[in-house]
CSV table of N, CA and C in Angstrom, one decimal:
chain,number,residue,atom,x,y,z
H,1,MET,N,8.5,20.8,-5.9
H,1,MET,CA,9.3,19.6,-6.0
H,1,MET,C,8.0,19.0,-4.6
H,2,SER,N,7.4,17.7,-4.9
H,2,SER,CA,6.3,17.2,-4.5
H,2,SER,C,6.4,16.8,-3.4
H,3,ARG,N,5.4,16.7,-2.5
H,3,ARG,CA,5.1,15.8,-0.8
H,3,ARG,C,4.2,15.0,-0.7
H,4,VAL,N,5.0,14.8,-0.3
H,4,VAL,CA,3.7,13.6,0.4
H,4,VAL,C,2.6,13.6,1.8
H,5,HIS,N,1.3,13.7,1.3
H,5,HIS,CA,0.3,14.2,2.4
H,5,HIS,C,-0.4,12.8,3.0
H,6,ARG,N,-1.0,13.5,4.5
H,6,ARG,CA,-2.3,12.3,5.0
H,6,ARG,C,-3.6,12.7,4.3
H,7,ALA,N,-3.6,12.0,3.4
H,7,ALA,CA,-4.9,12.2,3.2
H,7,ALA,C,-6.3,12.7,3.4
H,8,ASN,N,-7.8,13.2,3.0
H,8,ASN,CA,-8.4,13.5,3.8
H,8,ASN,C,-9.6,13.3,2.9
H,9,GLU,N,-10.8,14.0,3.7
H,9,GLU,CA,-12.1,13.5,2.6
H,9,GLU,C,-12.3,14.2,1.0
H,10,PRO,N,-11.9,14.9,1.1
H,10,PRO,CA,-12.2,16.0,0.0
H,10,PRO,C,-11.4,15.1,-1.5
H,11,ASP,N,-10.3,14.2,-1.2
H,11,ASP,CA,-9.2,13.2,-2.0
H,11,ASP,C,-10.2,11.7,-2.1
H,12,ILE,N,-11.1,11.3,-1.5
H,12,ILE,CA,-11.2,10.2,-1.6
H,12,ILE,C,-11.5,9.9,-2.9
H,13,PRO,N,-12.4,11.0,-3.4
H,13,PRO,CA,-12.9,10.0,-4.9
H,13,PRO,C,-11.7,10.0,-5.8
H,14,GLY,N,-10.3,10.8,-5.7
H,14,GLY,CA,-9.5,10.8,-6.6
H,14,GLY,C,-8.5,9.8,-6.2
H,15,ILE,N,-8.2,9.7,-4.9
H,15,ILE,CA,-8.3,8.3,-5.0
H,15,ILE,C,-8.4,6.7,-5.4
H,16,VAL,N,-9.5,6.3,-5.4
H,16,VAL,CA,-10.8,5.8,-6.1
H,16,VAL,C,-10.4,5.5,-7.9
H,17,ALA,N,-10.1,6.9,-8.7
H,17,ALA,CA,-10.3,7.1,-9.8
H,17,ALA,C,-8.6,6.5,-9.4
H,18,LEU,N,-7.9,6.9,-8.8
H,18,LEU,CA,-6.5,6.8,-9.4
H,18,LEU,C,-6.1,4.7,-8.9
H,19,ASN,N,-6.6,5.1,-7.9
H,19,ASN,CA,-6.6,3.3,-7.8
H,19,ASN,C,-7.4,2.3,-8.9
H,20,ASN,N,-8.4,2.8,-8.9
H,20,ASN,CA,-8.9,1.7,-10.0
H,20,ASN,C,-8.7,1.5,-11.4
H,21,ARG,N,-8.2,2.6,-11.5
H,21,ARG,CA,-8.0,3.0,-13.5
H,21,ARG,C,-6.5,1.9,-13.5
H,22,TYR,N,-6.0,1.0,-12.7
H,22,TYR,CA,-5.1,0.2,-12.8
H,22,TYR,C,-5.5,-0.9,-12.1
H,23,SER,N,-6.5,-1.3,-11.4
H,23,SER,CA,-7.8,-2.7,-11.5
H,23,SER,C,-7.6,-3.3,-12.1
H,24,GLU,N,-8.0,-2.8,-13.6
H,24,GLU,CA,-8.7,-2.9,-14.3
H,24,GLU,C,-7.8,-4.0,-15.1
H,25,LEU,N,-6.7,-3.2,-14.6
H,25,LEU,CA,-5.0,-4.6,-15.3
H,25,LEU,C,-4.6,-4.7,-14.9
H,26,GLY,N,-5.5,-5.3,-13.5
H,26,GLY,CA,-4.8,-7.0,-12.3
H,26,GLY,C,-4.0,-6.0,-11.5
H,27,LEU,N,-3.2,-4.9,-12.2
H,27,LEU,CA,-2.1,-4.0,-10.6
H,27,LEU,C,-2.4,-3.5,-9.2
H,28,THR,N,-3.8,-3.2,-9.5
H,28,THR,CA,-4.2,-2.9,-7.4
H,28,THR,C,-5.7,-3.5,-7.7
H,29,LEU,N,-6.2,-4.0,-6.3
H,29,LEU,CA,-7.5,-4.8,-6.2
H,29,LEU,C,-8.5,-3.2,-5.9
H,30,LYS,N,-9.8,-3.5,-6.5
H,30,LYS,CA,-10.2,-2.4,-7.2
H,30,LYS,C,-10.8,-1.7,-5.6
H,31,ARG,N,-11.4,-0.6,-5.4
H,31,ARG,CA,-11.5,0.3,-3.5
H,31,ARG,C,-12.6,0.9,-4.3
H,32,THR,N,-13.3,1.3,-2.9
H,32,THR,CA,-14.3,1.9,-3.4
H,32,THR,C,-14.3,2.8,-2.3
H,33,ASP,N,-15.5,4.0,-2.6
H,33,ASP,CA,-15.3,4.7,-2.2
H,33,ASP,C,-16.2,4.7,0.1
H,34,ALA,N,-16.4,3.8,0.5
H,34,ALA,CA,-16.0,3.8,1.7
H,34,ALA,C,-15.0,2.8,1.9
H,35,PHE,N,-14.6,2.4,1.4
H,35,PHE,CA,-12.9,1.5,2.1
H,35,PHE,C,-12.5,2.4,2.3
H,36,VAL,N,-12.1,3.4,1.0
H,36,VAL,CA,-11.1,4.5,1.1
H,36,VAL,C,-11.5,5.5,2.8
H,37,TYR,N,-12.6,5.5,3.2
H,37,TYR,CA,-13.2,6.2,3.9
H,37,TYR,C,-12.8,5.4,5.5
H,38,ALA,N,-13.4,4.0,5.1
H,38,ALA,CA,-12.3,3.5,6.6
H,38,ALA,C,-11.8,3.7,6.4
H,39,HIS,N,-11.1,3.9,5.5
H,39,HIS,CA,-9.0,3.5,5.5
H,39,HIS,C,-8.5,4.4,5.4
H,40,LEU,N,-9.7,5.7,5.6
H,40,LEU,CA,-9.2,7.1,5.5
H,40,LEU,C,-7.0,7.9,6.4
H,41,ALA,N,-6.7,7.2,7.4
H,41,ALA,CA,-6.8,7.3,8.4
H,41,ALA,C,-4.8,6.9,7.7
H,42,ASP,N,-4.8,6.2,7.2
H,42,ASP,CA,-3.9,4.6,6.4
H,42,ASP,C,-3.1,5.6,5.5
H,43,TYR,N,-4.3,5.8,4.1
H,43,TYR,CA,-3.9,6.8,3.0
H,43,TYR,C,-2.9,8.2,3.5
H,44,ARG,N,-1.3,7.8,2.0
H,44,ARG,CA,-1.0,8.8,2.3
H,44,ARG,C,-1.1,9.3,0.2
H,45,VAL,N,-0.9,10.7,0.4
H,45,VAL,CA,-1.4,11.0,-1.0
H,45,VAL,C,-0.1,12.0,-1.9
H,46,VAL,N,0.1,11.9,-2.8
H,46,VAL,CA,1.0,12.9,-4.0
H,46,VAL,C,-0.2,13.8,-4.7
H,47,ARG,N,-0.2,15.2,-4.1
H,47,ARG,CA,-1.5,16.2,-5.0
H,47,ARG,C,-0.5,17.1,-5.9
H,48,ASP,N,-1.2,17.1,-7.2
H,48,ASP,CA,-1.1,18.2,-8.1
H,48,ASP,C,-0.8,19.8,-7.6
H,49,ALA,N,-0.3,20.9,-8.5
H,49,ALA,CA,-0.3,21.8,-8.2
H,49,ALA,C,-1.5,21.9,-8.0
H,50,ASP,N,-2.5,21.8,-8.7
H,50,ASP,CA,-4.0,22.1,-8.6
H,50,ASP,C,-4.8,21.1,-7.5
H,51,GLY,N,-4.0,19.9,-6.7
H,51,GLY,CA,-5.3,19.9,-5.5
H,51,GLY,C,-5.2,18.0,-5.8
H,52,GLY,N,-4.9,17.9,-7.1
H,52,GLY,CA,-5.1,17.0,-7.7
H,52,GLY,C,-5.1,15.5,-7.0
H,53,ILE,N,-5.5,14.5,-7.1
H,53,ILE,CA,-4.3,13.0,-6.9
H,53,ILE,C,-3.7,12.5,-7.6
H,54,ILE,N,-2.7,13.0,-7.7
H,54,ILE,CA,-1.6,12.5,-8.4
H,54,ILE,C,-0.7,10.8,-7.8
H,55,GLY,N,-0.7,10.2,-6.7
H,55,GLY,CA,0.2,9.3,-6.4
H,55,GLY,C,-1.0,9.1,-5.3
H,56,CYS,N,-0.9,7.5,-4.4
H,56,CYS,CA,-1.9,7.4,-3.2
H,56,CYS,C,-1.5,6.3,-2.8
H,57,VAL,N,-1.2,5.9,-1.5
H,57,VAL,CA,-0.4,3.9,-0.8
H,57,VAL,C,-1.5,4.7,0.2
H,58,ALA,N,-1.7,3.7,0.7
H,58,ALA,CA,-2.4,3.0,2.5
H,58,ALA,C,-1.6,2.1,2.7
H,59,LEU,N,-2.2,2.1,4.2
H,59,LEU,CA,-1.6,0.2,5.0
H,59,LEU,C,-2.9,0.3,5.8
H,60,ASP,N,-2.8,-1.6,5.2
H,60,ASP,CA,-3.7,-2.1,5.9
H,60,ASP,C,-3.4,-3.3,7.0
H,61,GLU,N,-3.4,-3.5,8.2
H,61,GLU,CA,-3.0,-4.1,9.1
H,61,GLU,C,-3.0,-5.3,8.9
H,62,TYR,N,-2.6,-6.6,9.6
H,62,TYR,CA,-2.7,-7.8,9.2
H,62,TYR,C,-2.7,-8.9,10.9
H,63,SER,N,-1.6,-7.9,11.4
H,63,SER,CA,-2.0,-8.8,12.8
H,63,SER,C,-1.1,-7.5,13.6
H,64,PRO,N,-0.9,-7.3,15.0
H,64,PRO,CA,-0.1,-6.1,15.6
H,64,PRO,C,1.3,-5.9,15.3
H,65,SER,N,1.2,-6.2,14.9
H,65,SER,CA,3.0,-6.8,14.3
H,65,SER,C,2.7,-6.3,12.9
H,66,VAL,N,2.3,-7.1,11.9
H,66,VAL,CA,2.3,-7.1,10.8
H,66,VAL,C,1.6,-6.2,10.0
H,67,VAL,N,2.4,-5.3,9.0
H,67,VAL,CA,1.1,-4.8,7.9
H,67,VAL,C,1.5,-4.0,6.4
H,68,GLU,N,0.6,-4.7,5.5
H,68,GLU,CA,0.5,-4.5,3.9
H,68,GLU,C,0.6,-2.9,3.4
H,69,LEU,N,1.7,-3.2,3.1
H,69,LEU,CA,1.3,-1.3,2.1
H,69,LEU,C,0.6,-1.8,1.0
H,70,ILE,N,-0.3,-1.4,0.4
H,70,ILE,CA,-1.4,-1.4,-0.5
H,70,ILE,C,-1.8,-0.1,-1.3
H,71,SER,N,-2.7,-0.6,-1.8
H,71,SER,CA,-3.4,0.5,-3.2
H,71,SER,C,-1.3,1.9,-3.3
H,72,LEU,N,-0.8,1.1,-4.0
H,72,LEU,CA,0.6,1.8,-4.7
H,72,LEU,C,-0.2,2.4,-6.0
H,73,ALA,N,-0.5,4.3,-6.3
H,73,ALA,CA,-0.4,4.0,-7.1
H,73,ALA,C,-0.6,4.9,-7.9
H,74,VAL,N,0.7,5.3,-9.1
H,74,VAL,CA,0.9,6.7,-9.7
H,74,VAL,C,0.2,7.0,-10.7
H,75,SER,N,-0.4,8.3,-11.0
H,75,SER,CA,-1.3,8.4,-12.7
H,75,SER,C,0.4,8.4,-13.6
H,76,GLN,N,0.2,7.9,-14.1
H,76,GLN,CA,0.8,6.9,-15.8
H,76,GLN,C,1.9,8.4,-16.1
H,77,ASP,N,1.1,9.8,-16.4
H,77,ASP,CA,2.0,10.9,-16.4
H,77,ASP,C,3.2,10.9,-15.2
H,78,GLU,N,2.8,10.9,-14.6
H,78,GLU,CA,3.8,11.4,-13.5
H,78,GLU,C,4.5,10.1,-13.4
H,79,GLN,N,4.7,9.3,-13.9
H,79,GLN,CA,5.3,8.0,-13.4
H,79,GLN,C,7.0,8.4,-13.5
H,80,GLY,N,8.0,7.3,-13.3
H,80,GLY,CA,9.9,7.3,-13.2
H,80,GLY,C,10.3,9.2,-12.6
H,81,VAL,N,9.8,9.4,-11.7
H,81,VAL,CA,9.6,10.9,-11.2
H,81,VAL,C,10.2,10.9,-9.6
H,82,GLY,N,9.9,9.8,-9.4
H,82,GLY,CA,9.6,9.6,-7.3
H,82,GLY,C,8.8,9.7,-6.6
H,83,HIS,N,8.0,9.7,-7.0
H,83,HIS,CA,6.6,9.6,-6.3
H,83,HIS,C,5.9,8.5,-6.3
H,84,GLY,N,6.5,6.9,-6.1
H,84,GLY,CA,6.5,5.9,-5.9
H,84,GLY,C,7.2,5.9,-4.6
H,85,LYS,N,8.8,5.9,-5.2
H,85,LYS,CA,9.7,6.1,-3.1
H,85,LYS,C,9.3,6.6,-2.7
H,86,LYS,N,9.3,7.9,-3.2
H,86,LYS,CA,8.6,8.1,-1.8
H,86,LYS,C,7.3,8.0,-1.0
H,87,LEU,N,6.2,7.3,-1.8
H,87,LEU,CA,4.9,7.2,-1.3
H,87,LEU,C,5.5,6.2,0.1
H,88,ILE,N,6.6,4.9,-1.1
H,88,ILE,CA,6.6,4.0,-0.2
H,88,ILE,C,7.5,4.3,1.5
H,89,VAL,N,8.0,5.2,1.3
H,89,VAL,CA,8.7,5.9,2.3
H,89,VAL,C,7.7,5.8,3.8
H,90,ALA,N,6.7,7.3,3.0
H,90,ALA,CA,5.6,7.4,3.6
H,90,ALA,C,5.2,6.4,4.4
H,91,ALA,N,5.4,5.7,3.1
H,91,ALA,CA,3.8,4.1,4.0
H,91,ALA,C,4.3,3.3,4.9
H,92,GLU,N,5.8,3.7,5.0
H,92,GLU,CA,7.3,2.8,5.3
H,92,GLU,C,7.3,3.2,7.2
H,93,GLN,N,7.6,4.4,7.1
H,93,GLN,CA,7.6,5.8,8.5
H,93,GLN,C,5.9,5.9,9.1
H,94,LEU,N,4.9,6.0,8.4
H,94,LEU,CA,3.7,5.6,8.9
H,94,LEU,C,3.1,4.2,9.3
H,95,ALA,N,4.2,2.9,8.9
H,95,ALA,CA,4.3,2.0,10.1
H,95,ALA,C,5.3,1.7,11.2
H,96,ARG,N,6.5,2.4,11.2
H,96,ARG,CA,7.0,2.5,12.1
H,96,ARG,C,6.7,3.0,13.1
H,97,ARG,N,6.3,4.3,12.6
H,97,ARG,CA,5.2,4.6,14.0
H,97,ARG,C,3.8,4.6,14.7
H,98,ARG,N,3.7,3.1,13.9
H,98,ARG,CA,3.0,2.9,14.1
H,98,ARG,C,2.8,1.7,15.2
H,99,GLY,N,4.1,1.6,14.8
H,99,GLY,CA,4.7,0.5,16.2
H,99,GLY,C,4.7,-0.9,15.7
H,100,TYR,N,5.0,-0.7,14.3
H,100,TYR,CA,4.6,-1.9,13.3
H,100,TYR,C,6.8,-3.0,13.4
H,101,THR,N,6.0,-4.0,13.3
H,101,THR,CA,7.6,-4.8,13.0
H,101,THR,C,8.3,-5.2,11.9
H,102,GLU,N,6.9,-5.4,10.2
H,102,GLU,CA,7.3,-5.6,9.3
H,102,GLU,C,6.4,-5.7,8.3
H,103,ILE,N,6.7,-4.8,7.3
H,103,ILE,CA,6.1,-4.4,6.2
H,103,ILE,C,6.3,-4.9,5.1
H,104,PHE,N,4.8,-5.7,4.4
H,104,PHE,CA,5.4,-6.3,3.4
H,104,PHE,C,3.8,-5.8,2.1
H,105,SER,N,4.2,-6.2,0.6
H,105,SER,CA,3.6,-5.9,-0.1
H,105,SER,C,3.6,-7.0,-1.5
H,106,VAL,N,2.0,-6.8,-2.1
H,106,VAL,CA,2.5,-7.7,-3.6
H,106,VAL,C,1.9,-6.7,-4.1
H,107,SER,N,3.8,-7.2,-5.2
H,107,SER,CA,3.1,-6.0,-6.7
H,107,SER,C,4.1,-7.0,-7.9
H,108,PHE,N,4.2,-6.0,-8.7
H,108,PHE,CA,4.7,-6.2,-10.7
H,108,PHE,C,5.4,-5.0,-9.7
H,109,SER,N,6.0,-4.3,-9.1
H,109,SER,CA,6.7,-3.2,-8.9
H,109,SER,C,8.8,-3.8,-8.8
H,110,ASP,N,9.0,-4.5,-8.9
H,110,ASP,CA,9.7,-6.2,-8.5
H,110,ASP,C,11.3,-4.4,-8.4
H,111,ASP,N,11.7,-3.9,-8.9
H,111,ASP,CA,13.3,-3.0,-9.0
H,111,ASP,C,11.9,-1.9,-8.1
H,112,LEU,N,11.6,-1.2,-8.1
H,112,LEU,CA,10.7,-0.4,-7.1
H,112,LEU,C,10.8,-0.9,-6.1
H,113,PHE,N,10.6,-1.2,-5.7
H,113,PHE,CA,10.4,-2.0,-4.3
H,113,PHE,C,11.6,-3.1,-3.6
H,114,LEU,N,12.8,-3.8,-4.5
H,114,LEU,CA,14.0,-3.8,-4.5
H,114,LEU,C,15.4,-2.0,-4.0
H,115,ALA,N,14.7,-1.2,-4.8
H,115,ALA,CA,15.0,-0.1,-4.7
H,115,ALA,C,14.8,0.8,-2.7
H,116,CYS,N,13.5,0.2,-3.0
H,116,CYS,CA,13.3,0.6,-1.0
H,116,CYS,C,14.0,-0.4,-0.5
H,117,GLY,N,14.3,-0.6,-0.5
H,117,GLY,CA,15.8,-1.9,0.8
H,117,GLY,C,14.2,-3.2,1.0
H,118,PHE,N,12.9,-3.4,0.1
H,118,PHE,CA,12.8,-4.7,0.4
H,118,PHE,C,13.2,-6.3,-0.2
H,119,GLU,N,12.9,-6.9,0.3
H,119,GLU,CA,13.3,-8.1,-0.5
H,119,GLU,C,12.0,-9.2,-0.6
H,120,HIS,N,12.3,-9.8,-1.5
H,120,HIS,CA,11.6,-11.3,-2.4
H,120,HIS,C,11.0,-12.3,-1.2
H,121,ALA,N,10.1,-11.8,-0.8
H,121,ALA,CA,9.6,-13.1,0.1
H,121,ALA,C,8.7,-13.9,-0.2
H,122,PRO,N,8.6,-15.2,0.3
H,122,PRO,CA,7.3,-16.4,-0.6
H,122,PRO,C,6.0,-15.8,-0.1
H,123,LEU,N,5.3,-15.5,-0.8
H,123,LEU,CA,3.5,-15.2,-0.3
H,123,LEU,C,2.7,-16.8,0.7
H,124,THR,N,3.3,-17.3,0.7
H,124,THR,CA,3.0,-18.7,2.0
H,124,THR,C,3.5,-17.7,3.3
H,125,ASP,N,4.3,-17.0,3.1
H,125,ASP,CA,4.5,-16.3,4.6
H,125,ASP,C,3.7,-15.5,4.9
H,126,TYR,N,2.7,-15.3,4.5
H,126,TYR,CA,1.3,-14.8,4.9
H,126,TYR,C,0.0,-14.9,4.9
H,127,PRO,N,-0.2,-16.0,5.2
H,127,PRO,CA,-1.3,-17.0,4.8
H,127,PRO,C,-2.8,-16.2,5.3
H,128,GLU,N,-2.7,-15.2,5.8
H,128,GLU,CA,-3.6,-14.0,6.3
H,128,GLU,C,-3.9,-13.8,4.6
H,129,LYS,N,-3.0,-13.1,4.0
H,129,LYS,CA,-2.7,-12.3,2.3
H,129,LYS,C,-3.9,-13.4,1.4
H,130,ILE,N,-3.1,-14.8,1.9
H,130,ILE,CA,-3.1,-15.8,0.8
H,130,ILE,C,-5.4,-15.8,0.6
H,131,SER,N,-6.0,-15.6,2.1
H,131,SER,CA,-7.3,-16.2,2.5
H,131,SER,C,-8.1,-14.6,2.0
H,132,ARG,N,-7.6,-13.3,1.6
H,132,ARG,CA,-8.1,-12.3,1.7
H,132,ARG,C,-8.3,-12.7,-0.2
H,133,TYR,N,-7.1,-12.9,-0.6
H,133,TYR,CA,-6.8,-13.1,-2.0
H,133,TYR,C,-8.2,-13.9,-2.7
H,134,GLU,N,-8.6,-15.0,-2.2
H,134,GLU,CA,-9.4,-16.1,-2.3
H,134,GLU,C,-10.9,-15.4,-2.1
H,135,LYS,N,-11.0,-14.4,-0.6
H,135,LYS,CA,-12.3,-14.6,-0.6
H,135,LYS,C,-12.7,-13.0,-1.8
H,136,ILE,N,-11.6,-12.5,-1.9
H,136,ILE,CA,-11.6,-11.2,-2.8
H,136,ILE,C,-12.5,-11.8,-4.4
H,137,ASP,N,-10.6,-12.4,-4.8
H,137,ASP,CA,-10.6,-13.3,-6.5
H,137,ASP,C,-9.5,-13.6,-6.6
H,138,ARG,N,-9.9,-15.2,-6.4
H,138,ARG,CA,-9.0,-16.2,-6.7
H,138,ARG,C,-8.0,-16.4,-7.6
H,139,SER,N,-8.4,-15.4,-8.4
H,139,SER,CA,-7.9,-15.5,-10.0
H,139,SER,C,-6.2,-14.6,-9.3
H,140,GLU,N,-6.1,-13.5,-8.6
H,140,GLU,CA,-5.1,-12.4,-8.3
H,140,GLU,C,-3.9,-13.7,-7.3
H,141,LEU,N,-4.3,-15.2,-7.0
H,141,LEU,CA,-3.4,-15.8,-6.5
H,141,LEU,C,-2.4,-16.8,-7.6
H,142,GLN,N,-3.4,-16.9,-9.2
H,142,GLN,CA,-2.8,-16.7,-10.2
H,142,GLN,C,-2.0,-16.1,-10.7
H,143,VAL,N,-1.4,-15.0,-10.6
H,143,VAL,CA,-1.3,-13.8,-11.3
H,143,VAL,C,0.4,-14.3,-11.1
H,144,GLY,N,1.1,-14.8,-12.4
H,144,GLY,CA,2.9,-14.9,-12.3
H,144,GLY,C,3.7,-13.9,-12.1
H,145,GLU,N,3.4,-13.1,-12.6
H,145,GLU,CA,4.7,-11.7,-12.0
H,145,GLU,C,4.7,-11.1,-11.0
H,146,LYS,N,3.6,-11.1,-10.0
H,146,LYS,CA,3.4,-10.7,-9.0
H,146,LYS,C,4.5,-11.3,-8.1
H,147,HIS,N,4.8,-10.4,-7.5
H,147,HIS,CA,5.5,-11.3,-6.7
H,147,HIS,C,5.5,-10.4,-5.1
H,148,CYS,N,6.0,-11.1,-3.8
H,148,CYS,CA,5.8,-10.4,-2.7
H,148,CYS,C,7.1,-9.9,-2.2
H,149,PHE,N,6.6,-9.5,-1.4
H,149,PHE,CA,7.8,-8.0,-1.4
H,149,PHE,C,8.3,-7.8,0.5
H,150,ARG,N,8.8,-7.9,1.5
H,150,ARG,CA,8.7,-7.6,2.8
H,150,ARG,C,10.1,-6.9,3.2
H,151,LYS,N,9.7,-5.8,4.4
H,151,LYS,CA,10.8,-5.7,5.5
H,151,LYS,C,10.6,-4.8,6.4
H,152,VAL,N,12.1,-5.4,7.3
H,152,VAL,CA,11.4,-6.4,8.8
H,152,VAL,C,11.8,-4.2,9.0
H,153,LEU,N,11.1,-4.0,10.0
H,153,LEU,CA,11.2,-2.7,10.6
H,153,LEU,C,12.0,-2.7,11.8
H,154,GLY,N,11.9,-3.7,12.2
H,154,GLY,CA,12.6,-3.4,14.2
H,154,GLY,C,11.8,-3.6,15.0
H,155,ALA,N,12.1,-3.9,15.9
H,155,ALA,CA,11.2,-4.8,17.5
H,155,ALA,C,10.4,-4.3,17.9
H,156,ARG,N,8.9,-4.9,17.8
H,156,ARG,CA,7.8,-3.9,19.4
H,156,ARG,C,8.3,-3.8,20.7
H,157,ARG,N,8.2,-2.0,20.4
H,157,ARG,CA,8.5,-1.8,22.3
H,157,ARG,C,7.9,-2.8,23.2
H,158,SER,N,8.6,-2.9,23.9
H,158,SER,CA,7.4,-4.3,25.3
H,158,SER,C,6.0,-4.0,25.6
H,159,GLY,N,5.0,-4.8,25.5
H,159,GLY,CA,3.7,-4.4,25.3
H,159,GLY,C,3.0,-3.5,24.7
H,160,ALA,N,3.8,-2.3,23.7
H,160,ALA,CA,3.6,-0.6,22.7
H,160,ALA,C,2.5,-1.1,22.2
H,161,ALA,N,1.0,-1.2,21.3
H,161,ALA,CA,0.4,-0.8,20.4
H,161,ALA,C,0.6,-0.2,19.4
H,162,PRO,N,-0.3,-1.0,18.6
H,162,PRO,CA,-0.1,-0.4,16.9
H,162,PRO,C,-0.9,1.2,17.4
H,163,GLN,N,-0.3,2.4,17.7
H,163,GLN,CA,-1.2,3.6,17.2
H,163,GLN,C,-1.2,4.6,15.5
H,164,ARG,N,-2.4,4.6,15.7
H,164,ARG,CA,-3.3,5.4,14.9
H,164,ARG,C,-2.5,6.8,14.6
H,165,ALA,N,-1.8,6.8,13.3
H,165,ALA,CA,-1.3,8.3,13.2
H,165,ALA,C,-2.0,9.1,12.1
């Protein structure tokens, strides 16, 4: 049975390779080793029996209360067995531990996010995301099948700041 783990430095090439396998199809944004290294504490992974990366997900902060679930990817031959759900749950747990009150994602995977308790949300609710898309790749805004999903995680403790875990 696979478990979700915090990513570490030796995982970086595997995360980049898995993520970028889907970027050419427009399913993920292209990531570099430098990006993953800079966000290593934000990544969670599923490894195969040999330690290879078969699934990954990360968080990307937008504000002290809102975080985006990014870079969700599972190897094609490992899809359909629950890795995606486990990764989403792990990202949500990390977001809660860090004190975020809302998590959102932009994805083609409607059924998966809805099954994990997310709801559809208008992308216009996240103007910062639109601004980032415009800087990275304006074509991301024209992709018709991608939907925005959100989940409210609860109220932030008074005066509490997000914590890195």
